[in-house]
Amino acid sequence: MQVKGDALLNKLILLFVFDKMECPLTENTIVDMCCSSNNWISYMDCKPIINQLIDHGFIYCLAQNGGDTLYSITSDGRVCLADFFIQIPSSIRENISRFVKINGLKYRRKQEFISDYYMNKDGTYTVNLKIVEPTHSVLELKMVVPNRLSAKNIYKNWEEKGAEVLELLYENLVD
């Protein structure tokens, strides 16, 4: 379903993705959704299109998200999308809508629940866990664990369990 050579259509597809996701997106998320997981836009066209949409005022850089810049659609971008919406083939609109409905939460969590780990000099591992919103961190945890397997398990589970951890901390510390 890759669209080649139609710059306007590619821009509209990106605006449509922003509109359907209803949240700011990192460049990595945009590329993964539009190029890697789907063939809506070619990889080589994606970044230039993002820059063109910024230049035209249809999307803007919102904030840093764990080192990645977040982009969001502007009101001018929404007006442009509304004006040219019909130029996106209905099959592509339906495909994007279905994909976002099924995978949207996964992409939001991937952006909001950030984890990383590294080995310390003494052979233990430090795991960094964050929950971030577009303008600030909601929670930052740093844990030292005895081995790589423990670090890797925490790293893998953070995206799925981070909200529960935040809720548990809040309930136990705020009372």
One Martini backbone bead per residue (centre of mass of N, CA, C, O) as a GRO file, in nm:
protein
  175
    1MET     BB    1   0.051   0.067   0.008
    2GLN     BB    2   0.255   0.237  -0.116
    3VAL     BB    3   0.334   0.579  -0.165
    4LYS     BB    4   0.446   0.724  -0.468
    5GLY     BB    5   0.511   1.066  -0.560
    6ASP     BB    6   0.294   1.184  -0.337
    7ALA     BB    7   0.335   1.440  -0.138
    8LEU     BB    8   0.053   1.520  -0.044
    9LEU     BB    9  -0.041   1.244   0.052
   10ASN     BB   10   0.184   1.199   0.262
   11LYS     BB   11   0.106   1.442   0.437
   12LEU     BB   12  -0.184   1.351   0.493
   13ILE     BB   13  -0.114   1.090   0.632
   14LEU     BB   14   0.036   1.214   0.869
   15LEU     BB   15  -0.198   1.389   0.970
   16PHE     BB   16  -0.389   1.148   1.016
   17VAL     BB   17  -0.220   1.008   1.228
   18PHE     BB   18  -0.225   1.236   1.434
   19ASP     BB   19  -0.532   1.248   1.458
   20LYS     BB   20  -0.576   0.947   1.551
   21MET     BB   21  -0.379   0.943   1.803
   22GLU     BB   22  -0.415   1.203   1.997
   23CYS     BB   23  -0.092   1.254   2.009
   24PRO     BB   24   0.213   1.287   2.056
   25LEU     BB   25   0.509   1.224   1.843
   26THR     BB   26   0.769   1.052   1.756
   27GLU     BB   27   0.976   0.978   1.509
   28ASN     BB   28   0.992   0.674   1.567
   29THR     BB   29   0.686   0.629   1.563
   30ILE     BB   30   0.630   0.728   1.281
   31VAL     BB   31   0.818   0.534   1.131
   32ASP     BB   32   0.700   0.273   1.238
   33MET     BB   33   0.407   0.313   1.143
   34CYS     BB   34   0.459   0.419   0.829
   35CYS     BB   35   0.713   0.213   0.745
   36SER     BB   36   0.748  -0.059   0.907
   37SER     BB   37   0.446  -0.163   0.976
   38ASN     BB   38   0.399   0.011   0.720
   39ASN     BB   39   0.335   0.139   0.366
   40TRP     BB   40   0.251   0.449   0.351
   41ILE     BB   41   0.560   0.534   0.371
   42SER     BB   42   0.861   0.605   0.294
   43TYR     BB   43   1.148   0.632   0.461
   44MET     BB   44   1.284   0.859   0.278
   45ASP     BB   45   1.022   1.059   0.313
   46CYS     BB   46   0.947   1.110   0.611
   47LYS     BB   47   1.142   1.329   0.726
   48PRO     BB   48   1.091   1.549   0.512
   49ILE     BB   49   0.788   1.571   0.576
   50ILE     BB   50   0.813   1.665   0.862
   51ASN     BB   51   0.970   1.925   0.793
   52GLN     BB   52   0.752   2.046   0.605
   53LEU     BB   53   0.525   2.058   0.819
   54ILE     BB   54   0.676   2.253   0.996
   55ASP     BB   55   0.727   2.483   0.789
   56HIS     BB   56   0.396   2.508   0.741
   57GLY     BB   57   0.248   2.463   1.036
   58PHE     BB   58   0.118   2.155   1.088
   59ILE     BB   59   0.358   2.105   1.278
   60TYR     BB   60   0.519   2.059   1.606
   61CYS     BB   61   0.744   2.113   1.854
   62LEU     BB   62   0.700   2.032   2.187
   63ALA     BB   63   0.912   1.807   2.315
   64GLN     BB   64   1.085   1.617   2.530
   65ASN     BB   65   1.122   1.238   2.527
   66GLY     BB   66   1.375   1.090   2.639
   67GLY     BB   67   1.534   1.253   2.381
   68ASP     BB   68   1.276   1.293   2.221
   69THR     BB   69   1.088   1.444   1.990
   70LEU     BB   70   0.780   1.602   1.987
   71TYR     BB   71   0.487   1.582   1.784
   72SER     BB   72   0.225   1.807   1.661
   73ILE     BB   73  -0.072   1.914   1.569
   74THR     BB   74  -0.219   2.176   1.426
   75SER     BB   75  -0.475   2.372   1.336
   76ASP     BB   76  -0.375   2.395   1.043
   77GLY     BB   77  -0.351   2.088   1.004
   78ARG     BB   78  -0.655   2.030   1.045
   79VAL     BB   79  -0.757   2.206   0.816
   80CYS     BB   80  -0.605   2.069   0.591
   81LEU     BB   81  -0.723   1.790   0.635
   82ALA     BB   82  -1.019   1.872   0.592
   83ASP     BB   83  -0.981   1.986   0.298
   84PHE     BB   84  -0.808   1.695   0.195
   85PHE     BB   85  -0.926   1.420   0.294
   86ILE     BB   86  -1.043   1.299   0.016
   87GLN     BB   87  -0.741   1.235  -0.102
   88ILE     BB   88  -0.764   0.999   0.080
   89PRO     BB   89  -0.798   0.695   0.054
   90SER     BB   90  -1.019   0.491   0.209
   91SER     BB   91  -0.826   0.250   0.250
   92ILE     BB   92  -0.614   0.410   0.411
   93ARG     BB   93  -0.794   0.521   0.633
   94GLU     BB   94  -0.887   0.243   0.736
   95ASN     BB   95  -0.608   0.130   0.798
   96ILE     BB   96  -0.525   0.344   1.003
   97SER     BB   97  -0.763   0.321   1.196
   98ARG     BB   98  -0.722   0.022   1.265
   99PHE     BB   99  -0.430   0.039   1.365
  100VAL     BB  100  -0.480   0.246   1.594
  101LYS     BB  101  -0.692   0.084   1.749
  102ILE     BB  102  -0.495  -0.161   1.805
  103ASN     BB  103  -0.192   0.018   1.858
  104GLY     BB  104  -0.201   0.294   2.012
  105LEU     BB  105  -0.133   0.215   2.308
  106LYS     BB  106   0.145   0.094   2.252
  107TYR     BB  107   0.273   0.362   2.150
  108ARG     BB  108   0.222   0.533   2.399
  109ARG     BB  109   0.378   0.356   2.598
  110LYS     BB  110   0.652   0.368   2.453
  111GLN     BB  111   0.672   0.683   2.510
  112GLU     BB  112   0.602   0.689   2.834
  113PHE     BB  113   0.768   0.409   2.886
  114ILE     BB  114   1.090   0.429   3.002
  115SER     BB  115   1.384   0.217   2.943
  116ASP     BB  116   1.698   0.121   3.111
  117TYR     BB  117   2.033  -0.039   3.103
  118TYR     BB  118   2.337  -0.103   3.309
  119MET     BB  119   2.661  -0.169   3.385
  120ASN     BB  120   2.854  -0.199   3.654
  121LYS     BB  121   3.165  -0.230   3.799
  122ASP     BB  122   3.045  -0.468   4.008
  123GLY     BB  123   2.813  -0.626   3.807
  124THR     BB  124   2.583  -0.471   3.827
  125TYR     BB  125   2.257  -0.320   3.768
  126THR     BB  126   2.105  -0.042   3.612
  127VAL     BB  127   1.769   0.083   3.630
  128ASN     BB  128   1.580   0.292   3.417
  129LEU     BB  129   1.271   0.463   3.502
  130LYS     BB  130   0.993   0.607   3.307
  131ILE     BB  131   0.741   0.868   3.317
  132VAL     BB  132   0.609   1.049   3.040
  133GLU     BB  133   0.534   1.363   2.932
  134PRO     BB  134   0.556   1.614   2.714
  135THR     BB  135   0.677   1.823   2.963
  136HIS     BB  136   0.725   1.574   3.176
  137SER     BB  137   0.803   1.396   3.451
  138VAL     BB  138   0.633   1.170   3.665
  139LEU     BB  139   0.859   0.933   3.676
  140GLU     BB  140   1.165   0.826   3.857
  141LEU     BB  141   1.370   0.530   3.843
  142LYS     BB  142   1.634   0.367   4.035
  143MET     BB  143   1.790   0.044   3.996
  144VAL     BB  144   1.961  -0.214   4.169
  145VAL     BB  145   2.084  -0.516   4.030
  146PRO     BB  146   2.256  -0.827   4.023
  147ASN     BB  147   2.155  -0.877   3.711
  148ARG     BB  148   2.073  -0.899   3.380
  149LEU     BB  149   1.806  -1.051   3.399
  150SER     BB  150   1.667  -0.853   3.587
  151ALA     BB  151   1.698  -0.604   3.410
  152LYS     BB  152   1.551  -0.719   3.160
  153ASN     BB  153   1.275  -0.771   3.298
  154ILE     BB  154   1.218  -0.483   3.381
  155TYR     BB  155   1.243  -0.357   3.103
  156LYS     BB  156   1.010  -0.527   2.971
  157ASN     BB  157   0.775  -0.460   3.200
  158TRP     BB  158   0.735  -0.149   3.214
  159GLU     BB  159   0.525  -0.087   2.993
  160GLU     BB  160   0.297  -0.268   3.137
  161LYS     BB  161   0.357  -0.186   3.470
  162GLY     BB  162   0.392   0.124   3.530
  163ALA     BB  163   0.105   0.210   3.616
  164GLU     BB  164   0.092   0.026   3.866
  165VAL     BB  165   0.334   0.145   4.012
  166LEU     BB  166   0.229   0.432   4.036
  167GLU     BB  167  -0.028   0.363   4.193
  168LEU     BB  168   0.110   0.228   4.435
  169LEU     BB  169   0.281   0.466   4.523
  170TYR     BB  170   0.057   0.670   4.560
  171GLU     BB  171  -0.111   0.513   4.773
  172ASN     BB  172   0.142   0.482   4.983
  173LEU     BB  173   0.244   0.804   4.989
  174VAL     BB  174  -0.020   1.005   5.008
  175ASP     BB  175  -0.187   0.929   5.273
   0.00000   0.00000   0.00000
